[in-house]
Amino acid sequence: MEIEGNYFDEKLKQLLNYIKDSNSVESYSKMLTSLKQDHEKVEMAYCLLLEAGLLDLSEKMKVRSKSSKESSIFRDKGNKEFQLKQDLLAVQTYSLSVAFAPANSEELALAYANRSAVTFSLGEYTTCIKDIDRALAGSYPEYLRYKLYERKGKSLKFLRMNKSANDSFQMAQTCLLSSRLDGEKLKSMSLSLSEQVKSCSGTDITIKTVENCMPCLSEGKSNTILSASSLVEIQFSKELGRHLVASADIEPGDVLVIEEPFASVLLPASYNNYCFQCKKRCHALIPCLNCVEVLRLQRVMDVRAHLWMVCVYWQCI
């Protein structure tokens, strides 16, 4: 991304002039002061820039655009890495293929499908199913769909979702009719699917999963230090100034400070493995509709949908 050094300073100056010329300094100041959440302030700034006609940044910024060719190149590279059992490399490369693939394209569906093969190999069955469902909902070739339903069935079976696995294997049998297999290969696959159907009996067993959450402060919160444990306290000395010291014995593994960052940003090396928004690690990220840099866990479909569009606009243009 290339931006002139003083470009944003100039935009800020223009925005301030717009507010002054409209005699709205006091009203906008009160409005901004009344907002409590950061996302509300961002949305207000966005609306102001939009109102002032200052959001046309396309001439000043350059980003890599979607490319079926690039997506295909990364998919081929991921295939080679997967064949060499380099699963962790392959999943990142397939994520690049996902990022470059145009929306609703066959390349996107193929990238999702290939990435699901790696996550299946890694034993990440829930993640695998997510990518399979995305591929099947997209433009994945009809003659290959039996493979995805078979993989989904195996994943569900590992998750002890026997009824759902059975349904998936039966779908694979149906899709096998559209495959390009013939002769012994068709016979072998048909027999394998029949055996898989027979092996799945019973109902689905729901296994509760607990997401990794923030730890708790050891020995409770400090009465004097925000976000700190009662195991530490502030002292002062001429040599060190204000500093933290232990107020009690601290054991290995004790949590002393928990603080949410005011702002955070992913390093480029982490783009393909971590959600651009929440920073969680994931091997089944979905792409931005516009750029190839932003990957997220999921698209926001609730009241934050507008804010999602605001954030994506600034992060990927």
mmCIF file of C-alpha atoms in Angstrom:
data_model
loop_
_atom_site.group_PDB
_atom_site.id
_atom_site.type_symbol
_atom_site.label_atom_id
_atom_site.label_comp_id
_atom_site.label_asym_id
_atom_site.label_seq_id
_atom_site.Cartn_x
_atom_site.Cartn_y
_atom_site.Cartn_z
ATOM 1 C CA MET A 1 0.000 0.000 0.000
ATOM 2 C CA GLU A 2 1.531 3.314 -1.079
ATOM 3 C CA ILE A 3 0.403 6.588 0.479
ATOM 4 C CA GLU A 4 1.894 10.076 0.181
ATOM 5 C CA GLY A 5 3.409 11.150 3.493
ATOM 6 C CA ASN A 6 1.205 14.194 4.129
ATOM 7 C CA TYR A 7 -1.935 12.841 2.462
ATOM 8 C CA PHE A 8 -3.891 12.133 5.633
ATOM 9 C CA ASP A 9 -2.767 15.419 7.199
ATOM 10 C CA GLU A 10 -4.241 17.208 4.204
ATOM 11 C CA LYS A 11 -7.493 15.240 4.498
ATOM 12 C CA LEU A 12 -7.728 16.135 8.198
ATOM 13 C CA LYS A 13 -7.201 19.800 7.378
ATOM 14 C CA GLN A 14 -9.952 19.665 4.750
ATOM 15 C CA LEU A 15 -12.319 17.956 7.189
ATOM 16 C CA LEU A 16 -11.698 20.565 9.890
ATOM 17 C CA ASN A 17 -12.314 23.353 7.380
ATOM 18 C CA TYR A 18 -15.552 21.664 6.331
ATOM 19 C CA ILE A 19 -16.744 21.488 9.948
ATOM 20 C CA LYS A 20 -15.817 25.143 10.581
ATOM 21 C CA ASP A 21 -17.486 26.333 7.380
ATOM 22 C CA SER A 22 -20.692 24.533 8.325
ATOM 23 C CA ASN A 23 -20.655 26.155 11.798
ATOM 24 C CA SER A 24 -20.872 22.712 13.390
ATOM 25 C CA VAL A 25 -17.768 22.630 15.576
ATOM 26 C CA GLU A 26 -19.678 22.754 18.855
ATOM 27 C CA SER A 27 -22.387 20.276 17.859
ATOM 28 C CA TYR A 28 -19.914 17.742 16.458
ATOM 29 C CA SER A 29 -17.698 18.113 19.535
ATOM 30 C CA LYS A 30 -20.625 17.369 21.840
ATOM 31 C CA MET A 31 -21.658 14.430 19.695
ATOM 32 C CA LEU A 32 -18.157 12.956 19.727
ATOM 33 C CA THR A 33 -17.846 13.442 23.491
ATOM 34 C CA SER A 34 -21.133 11.607 24.058
ATOM 35 C CA LEU A 35 -19.934 8.475 22.246
ATOM 36 C CA LYS A 36 -18.595 5.795 24.583
ATOM 37 C CA GLN A 37 -17.506 3.003 22.234
ATOM 38 C CA ASP A 38 -14.559 3.206 19.840
ATOM 39 C CA HIS A 39 -16.566 1.738 16.965
ATOM 40 C CA GLU A 40 -19.156 4.526 17.399
ATOM 41 C CA LYS A 41 -16.415 7.133 17.049
ATOM 42 C CA VAL A 42 -15.028 5.408 13.959
ATOM 43 C CA GLU A 43 -18.480 5.324 12.413
ATOM 44 C CA MET A 44 -19.018 9.004 13.142
ATOM 45 C CA ALA A 45 -15.671 9.865 11.522
ATOM 46 C CA TYR A 46 -16.599 7.762 8.505
ATOM 47 C CA CYS A 47 -19.953 9.521 8.129
ATOM 48 C CA LEU A 48 -18.290 12.926 8.424
ATOM 49 C CA LEU A 49 -15.731 12.095 5.748
ATOM 50 C CA LEU A 50 -18.490 10.745 3.535
ATOM 51 C CA GLU A 51 -20.589 13.858 4.062
ATOM 52 C CA ALA A 52 -17.617 16.097 3.260
ATOM 53 C CA GLY A 53 -16.825 14.144 0.092
ATOM 54 C CA LEU A 54 -13.366 13.154 1.310
ATOM 55 C CA LEU A 55 -13.513 9.371 0.932
ATOM 56 C CA ASP A 56 -12.189 9.051 -2.603
ATOM 57 C CA LEU A 57 -8.825 7.487 -1.757
ATOM 58 C CA SER A 58 -8.524 5.194 -4.750
ATOM 59 C CA GLU A 59 -6.171 7.530 -6.604
ATOM 60 C CA LYS A 60 -3.752 7.683 -3.676
ATOM 61 C CA MET A 61 -3.617 4.027 -2.683
ATOM 62 C CA LYS A 62 -2.631 0.921 -4.578
ATOM 63 C CA VAL A 63 -3.669 -2.572 -3.541
ATOM 64 C CA ARG A 64 -3.368 -5.976 -5.117
ATOM 65 C CA SER A 65 -6.644 -6.988 -6.693
ATOM 66 C CA LYS A 66 -8.345 -10.365 -6.998
ATOM 67 C CA SER A 67 -6.862 -12.639 -9.634
ATOM 68 C CA SER A 68 -7.986 -16.074 -10.791
ATOM 69 C CA LYS A 69 -4.515 -16.656 -12.193
ATOM 70 C CA GLU A 70 -2.768 -15.846 -8.895
ATOM 71 C CA SER A 71 -5.276 -17.966 -6.983
ATOM 72 C CA SER A 72 -4.558 -20.908 -9.270
ATOM 73 C CA ILE A 73 -0.787 -20.462 -8.861
ATOM 74 C CA PHE A 74 -1.054 -20.531 -5.071
ATOM 75 C CA ARG A 75 -3.393 -23.531 -5.219
ATOM 76 C CA ASP A 76 -0.858 -25.473 -7.304
ATOM 77 C CA LYS A 77 1.900 -24.501 -4.873
ATOM 78 C CA GLY A 78 -0.247 -25.664 -1.960
ATOM 79 C CA ASN A 79 -0.870 -28.974 -3.729
ATOM 80 C CA LYS A 80 2.877 -29.613 -3.959
ATOM 81 C CA GLU A 81 3.407 -28.741 -0.294
ATOM 82 C CA PHE A 82 0.532 -31.002 0.736
ATOM 83 C CA GLN A 83 1.964 -33.880 -1.291
ATOM 84 C CA LEU A 84 5.256 -33.388 0.564
ATOM 85 C CA LYS A 85 3.369 -33.617 3.908
ATOM 86 C CA GLN A 86 4.112 -29.954 4.644
ATOM 87 C CA ASP A 87 0.625 -29.398 6.010
ATOM 88 C CA LEU A 88 1.210 -26.152 7.905
ATOM 89 C CA LEU A 89 2.843 -24.565 4.879
ATOM 90 C CA ALA A 90 0.116 -25.882 2.600
ATOM 91 C CA VAL A 91 -2.723 -24.461 4.690
ATOM 92 C CA GLN A 92 -1.148 -20.989 4.536
ATOM 93 C CA THR A 93 -0.632 -21.254 0.788
ATOM 94 C CA TYR A 94 -4.217 -22.378 0.251
ATOM 95 C CA SER A 95 -5.336 -19.381 2.325
ATOM 96 C CA LEU A 96 -3.471 -17.179 -0.150
ATOM 97 C CA SER A 97 -5.356 -18.934 -2.928
ATOM 98 C CA VAL A 98 -8.589 -18.169 -1.072
ATOM 99 C CA ALA A 99 -7.576 -14.521 -0.661
ATOM 100 C CA PHE A 100 -6.779 -13.989 -4.354
ATOM 101 C CA ALA A 101 -9.807 -15.852 -5.718
ATOM 102 C CA PRO A 102 -12.595 -13.605 -7.057
ATOM 103 C CA ALA A 103 -15.855 -13.769 -5.129
ATOM 104 C CA ASN A 104 -18.204 -16.623 -6.095
ATOM 105 C CA SER A 105 -15.641 -18.041 -8.511
ATOM 106 C CA GLU A 106 -14.705 -21.650 -9.132
ATOM 107 C CA GLU A 107 -11.175 -20.788 -7.981
ATOM 108 C CA LEU A 108 -12.534 -19.779 -4.573
ATOM 109 C CA ALA A 109 -14.484 -23.025 -4.211
ATOM 110 C CA LEU A 110 -11.448 -25.076 -5.272
ATOM 111 C CA ALA A 111 -9.241 -23.243 -2.768
ATOM 112 C CA TYR A 112 -11.715 -23.915 0.052
ATOM 113 C CA ALA A 113 -11.918 -27.584 -0.932
ATOM 114 C CA ASN A 114 -8.157 -28.068 -1.078
ATOM 115 C CA ARG A 115 -7.688 -26.310 2.241
ATOM 116 C CA SER A 116 -10.260 -28.656 3.782
ATOM 117 C CA ALA A 117 -8.049 -31.595 2.788
ATOM 118 C CA VAL A 118 -5.190 -30.130 4.827
ATOM 119 C CA THR A 119 -7.280 -29.348 7.895
ATOM 120 C CA PHE A 120 -8.664 -32.893 7.714
ATOM 121 C CA SER A 121 -5.085 -34.173 7.677
ATOM 122 C CA LEU A 122 -4.318 -31.960 10.690
ATOM 123 C CA GLY A 123 -7.288 -33.409 12.574
ATOM 124 C CA GLU A 124 -9.149 -30.083 12.603
ATOM 125 C CA TYR A 125 -12.453 -31.650 11.628
ATOM 126 C CA THR A 126 -14.773 -28.773 12.537
ATOM 127 C CA THR A 127 -12.592 -26.388 10.551
ATOM 128 C CA CYS A 128 -12.509 -28.865 7.672
ATOM 129 C CA ILE A 129 -16.321 -29.011 7.542
ATOM 130 C CA LYS A 130 -16.575 -25.212 7.402
ATOM 131 C CA ASP A 131 -14.436 -25.070 4.270
ATOM 132 C CA ILE A 132 -16.277 -28.007 2.705
ATOM 133 C CA ASP A 133 -19.624 -26.271 3.212
ATOM 134 C CA ARG A 134 -18.234 -23.082 1.665
ATOM 135 C CA ALA A 135 -16.964 -24.972 -1.364
ATOM 136 C CA LEU A 136 -20.263 -26.825 -1.828
ATOM 137 C CA ALA A 137 -22.207 -23.570 -1.493
ATOM 138 C CA GLY A 138 -20.026 -22.056 -4.206
ATOM 139 C CA SER A 139 -19.041 -23.007 -7.721
ATOM 140 C CA TYR A 140 -17.356 -26.305 -6.937
ATOM 141 C CA PRO A 141 -17.443 -28.679 -9.956
ATOM 142 C CA GLU A 142 -20.298 -31.183 -9.861
ATOM 143 C CA TYR A 143 -18.115 -34.116 -10.913
ATOM 144 C CA LEU A 144 -15.869 -33.659 -7.848
ATOM 145 C CA ARG A 145 -18.502 -33.091 -5.183
ATOM 146 C CA TYR A 146 -18.583 -36.723 -4.092
ATOM 147 C CA LYS A 147 -15.065 -36.227 -2.705
ATOM 148 C CA LEU A 148 -16.154 -33.383 -0.459
ATOM 149 C CA TYR A 149 -19.205 -35.212 0.849
ATOM 150 C CA GLU A 150 -17.027 -38.222 1.603
ATOM 151 C CA ARG A 151 -14.503 -36.040 3.465
ATOM 152 C CA LYS A 152 -17.301 -34.304 5.330
ATOM 153 C CA GLY A 153 -18.760 -37.672 6.308
ATOM 154 C CA LYS A 154 -15.407 -38.837 7.667
ATOM 155 C CA SER A 155 -14.992 -35.592 9.611
ATOM 156 C CA LEU A 156 -18.468 -35.905 11.114
ATOM 157 C CA LYS A 157 -17.732 -39.506 12.019
ATOM 158 C CA PHE A 158 -14.608 -38.435 13.906
ATOM 159 C CA LEU A 159 -16.780 -35.882 15.721
ATOM 160 C CA ARG A 160 -19.205 -38.706 16.637
ATOM 161 C CA MET A 161 -21.967 -37.138 14.545
ATOM 162 C CA ASN A 162 -23.018 -40.512 13.160
ATOM 163 C CA LYS A 163 -26.401 -39.597 11.685
ATOM 164 C CA SER A 164 -25.013 -36.511 9.946
ATOM 165 C CA ALA A 165 -22.060 -38.565 8.721
ATOM 166 C CA ASN A 166 -24.448 -41.151 7.294
ATOM 167 C CA ASP A 167 -26.357 -38.412 5.451
ATOM 168 C CA SER A 168 -23.124 -37.041 4.040
ATOM 169 C CA PHE A 169 -21.951 -40.443 2.801
ATOM 170 C CA GLN A 170 -25.320 -40.950 1.110
ATOM 171 C CA MET A 171 -24.941 -37.572 -0.591
ATOM 172 C CA ALA A 172 -21.523 -38.728 -1.774
ATOM 173 C CA GLN A 173 -23.175 -41.807 -3.293
ATOM 174 C CA THR A 174 -25.665 -39.586 -5.115
ATOM 175 C CA CYS A 175 -22.936 -37.259 -6.400
ATOM 176 C CA LEU A 176 -20.902 -40.243 -7.530
ATOM 177 C CA LEU A 177 -23.357 -40.552 -10.420
ATOM 178 C CA SER A 178 -22.035 -37.228 -11.755
ATOM 179 C CA SER A 179 -18.381 -38.141 -11.314
ATOM 180 C CA ARG A 180 -15.976 -38.910 -14.117
ATOM 181 C CA LEU A 181 -14.878 -42.169 -12.545
ATOM 182 C CA ASP A 182 -15.358 -45.348 -14.497
ATOM 183 C CA GLY A 183 -14.459 -49.000 -14.372
ATOM 184 C CA GLU A 184 -12.622 -50.248 -11.301
ATOM 185 C CA LYS A 185 -12.221 -46.772 -9.778
ATOM 186 C CA LEU A 186 -15.975 -46.201 -9.813
ATOM 187 C CA LYS A 187 -16.640 -49.662 -8.419
ATOM 188 C CA SER A 188 -14.055 -49.229 -5.662
ATOM 189 C CA MET A 189 -15.377 -45.827 -4.579
ATOM 190 C CA SER A 190 -18.977 -47.064 -4.629
ATOM 191 C CA LEU A 191 -18.044 -50.012 -2.420
ATOM 192 C CA SER A 192 -16.107 -47.772 -0.030
ATOM 193 C CA LEU A 193 -19.043 -45.396 0.373
ATOM 194 C CA SER A 194 -21.446 -48.288 0.977
ATOM 195 C CA GLU A 195 -19.202 -49.548 3.766
ATOM 196 C CA GLN A 196 -19.001 -46.062 5.256
ATOM 197 C CA VAL A 197 -22.803 -45.793 5.280
ATOM 198 C CA LYS A 198 -23.098 -49.135 7.076
ATOM 199 C CA SER A 199 -20.497 -48.099 9.652
ATOM 200 C CA CYS A 200 -22.480 -45.020 10.712
ATOM 201 C CA SER A 201 -25.279 -46.084 13.005
ATOM 202 C CA GLY A 202 -26.941 -44.281 15.864
ATOM 203 C CA THR A 203 -27.581 -40.613 16.479
ATOM 204 C CA ASP A 204 -25.419 -37.530 16.656
ATOM 205 C CA ILE A 205 -23.569 -36.984 19.906
ATOM 206 C CA THR A 206 -23.110 -33.316 20.709
ATOM 207 C CA ILE A 207 -19.744 -32.594 22.256
ATOM 208 C CA LYS A 208 -19.527 -29.305 24.071
ATOM 209 C CA THR A 209 -16.479 -27.306 23.131
ATOM 210 C CA VAL A 210 -15.128 -24.428 25.147
ATOM 211 C CA GLU A 211 -13.380 -21.647 23.294
ATOM 212 C CA ASN A 212 -10.078 -20.446 24.613
ATOM 213 C CA CYS A 213 -10.912 -17.528 26.857
ATOM 214 C CA MET A 214 -8.942 -14.994 28.820
ATOM 215 C CA PRO A 215 -7.368 -16.317 32.036
ATOM 216 C CA CYS A 216 -8.275 -14.908 35.425
ATOM 217 C CA LEU A 217 -5.979 -12.820 37.572
ATOM 218 C CA SER A 218 -4.281 -14.875 40.240
ATOM 219 C CA GLU A 219 -5.453 -14.075 43.775
ATOM 220 C CA GLY A 220 -8.005 -11.541 42.559
ATOM 221 C CA LYS A 221 -7.744 -7.941 41.403
ATOM 222 C CA SER A 222 -5.593 -5.286 42.975
ATOM 223 C CA ASN A 223 -7.425 -2.536 44.849
ATOM 224 C CA THR A 224 -5.026 0.114 43.591
ATOM 225 C CA ILE A 225 -3.722 -0.999 40.173
ATOM 226 C CA LEU A 226 -6.139 -1.293 37.290
ATOM 227 C CA SER A 227 -5.924 -4.651 35.440
ATOM 228 C CA ALA A 228 -3.338 -6.053 37.872
ATOM 229 C CA SER A 229 -3.385 -8.889 40.381
ATOM 230 C CA SER A 230 -3.285 -8.376 44.131
ATOM 231 C CA LEU A 231 0.057 -10.201 44.021
ATOM 232 C CA VAL A 232 1.783 -6.988 42.932
ATOM 233 C CA GLU A 233 1.908 -3.446 44.237
ATOM 234 C CA ILE A 234 3.440 -0.127 43.233
ATOM 235 C CA GLN A 235 6.444 1.201 45.088
ATOM 236 C CA PHE A 236 8.760 4.163 44.550
ATOM 237 C CA SER A 237 12.501 4.558 44.844
ATOM 238 C CA LYS A 238 14.958 7.210 43.693
ATOM 239 C CA GLU A 239 16.828 4.645 41.648
ATOM 240 C CA LEU A 240 13.842 3.077 39.837
ATOM 241 C CA GLY A 241 11.048 5.597 40.210
ATOM 242 C CA ARG A 242 7.553 4.058 40.305
ATOM 243 C CA HIS A 243 7.707 0.310 39.746
ATOM 244 C CA LEU A 244 5.902 -2.943 40.444
ATOM 245 C CA VAL A 245 7.050 -5.350 43.120
ATOM 246 C CA ALA A 246 5.639 -8.609 44.412
ATOM 247 C CA SER A 247 3.363 -8.219 47.423
ATOM 248 C CA ALA A 248 3.286 -11.993 48.009
ATOM 249 C CA ASP A 249 4.970 -15.122 46.713
ATOM 250 C CA ILE A 250 4.387 -15.553 42.975
ATOM 251 C CA GLU A 251 4.239 -19.078 41.606
ATOM 252 C CA PRO A 252 5.134 -20.087 38.026
ATOM 253 C CA GLY A 253 2.034 -19.655 35.879
ATOM 254 C CA ASP A 254 0.417 -16.957 38.015
ATOM 255 C CA VAL A 255 -1.349 -14.287 35.952
ATOM 256 C CA LEU A 256 -0.321 -10.820 37.104
ATOM 257 C CA VAL A 257 -1.783 -8.425 34.525
ATOM 258 C CA ILE A 258 -4.634 -8.701 32.014
ATOM 259 C CA GLU A 259 -5.288 -5.699 29.820
ATOM 260 C CA GLU A 260 -7.134 -5.333 26.545
ATOM 261 C CA PRO A 261 -5.053 -3.430 23.977
ATOM 262 C CA PHE A 262 -6.322 -0.027 22.933
ATOM 263 C CA ALA A 263 -5.309 -0.836 19.366
ATOM 264 C CA SER A 264 -3.809 -3.837 17.609
ATOM 265 C CA VAL A 265 -2.630 -4.756 14.147
ATOM 266 C CA LEU A 266 -1.477 -7.962 12.503
ATOM 267 C CA LEU A 267 2.027 -8.245 11.147
ATOM 268 C CA PRO A 268 2.072 -9.231 7.455
ATOM 269 C CA ALA A 269 3.587 -12.627 8.296
ATOM 270 C CA SER A 270 0.408 -13.454 10.256
ATOM 271 C CA TYR A 271 -2.167 -12.424 7.642
ATOM 272 C CA ASN A 272 -2.875 -15.985 6.488
ATOM 273 C CA ASN A 273 -3.237 -17.581 9.924
ATOM 274 C CA TYR A 274 -4.968 -14.979 12.083
ATOM 275 C CA CYS A 275 -8.262 -13.123 11.869
ATOM 276 C CA PHE A 276 -7.684 -9.518 10.833
ATOM 277 C CA GLN A 277 -10.348 -8.350 13.280
ATOM 278 C CA CYS A 278 -10.204 -10.448 16.460
ATOM 279 C CA LYS A 279 -6.607 -11.729 16.002
ATOM 280 C CA LYS A 280 -7.598 -15.349 16.710
ATOM 281 C CA ARG A 281 -5.567 -18.063 15.006
ATOM 282 C CA CYS A 282 -7.576 -20.018 12.449
ATOM 283 C CA HIS A 283 -6.953 -22.241 9.414
ATOM 284 C CA ALA A 284 -10.341 -21.541 7.811
ATOM 285 C CA LEU A 285 -10.357 -17.780 7.313
ATOM 286 C CA ILE A 286 -12.605 -16.165 4.724
ATOM 287 C CA PRO A 287 -11.496 -13.351 2.423
ATOM 288 C CA CYS A 288 -12.463 -9.741 2.009
ATOM 289 C CA LEU A 289 -14.678 -9.227 -1.034
ATOM 290 C CA ASN A 290 -12.424 -6.464 -2.343
ATOM 291 C CA CYS A 291 -8.774 -6.999 -1.428
ATOM 292 C CA VAL A 292 -6.336 -9.870 -0.904
ATOM 293 C CA GLU A 293 -4.933 -8.739 2.452
ATOM 294 C CA VAL A 294 -7.856 -8.974 4.862
ATOM 295 C CA LEU A 295 -8.926 -12.424 6.088
ATOM 296 C CA ARG A 296 -11.431 -12.958 8.879
ATOM 297 C CA LEU A 297 -13.131 -15.715 10.854
ATOM 298 C CA GLN A 298 -16.572 -14.758 9.617
ATOM 299 C CA ARG A 299 -18.507 -11.935 8.057
ATOM 300 C CA VAL A 300 -20.570 -9.850 10.423
ATOM 301 C CA MET A 301 -24.257 -10.292 9.682
ATOM 302 C CA ASP A 302 -25.831 -8.476 12.648
ATOM 303 C CA VAL A 303 -26.138 -4.815 13.636
ATOM 304 C CA ARG A 304 -22.380 -4.453 13.221
ATOM 305 C CA ALA A 305 -22.644 -5.149 9.489
ATOM 306 C CA HIS A 306 -22.320 -1.481 8.607
ATOM 307 C CA LEU A 307 -19.262 -1.111 10.824
ATOM 308 C CA TRP A 308 -17.764 -4.171 9.103
ATOM 309 C CA MET A 309 -18.027 -2.332 5.799
ATOM 310 C CA VAL A 310 -16.484 0.781 7.366
ATOM 311 C CA CYS A 311 -13.514 -1.171 8.737
ATOM 312 C CA VAL A 312 -12.955 -3.113 5.530
ATOM 313 C CA TYR A 313 -13.030 0.117 3.538
ATOM 314 C CA TRP A 314 -10.176 1.616 5.535
ATOM 315 C CA GLN A 315 -8.201 -1.597 5.897
ATOM 316 C CA CYS A 316 -8.187 -2.768 2.319
ATOM 317 C CA ILE A 317 -8.314 0.205 -0.047
#
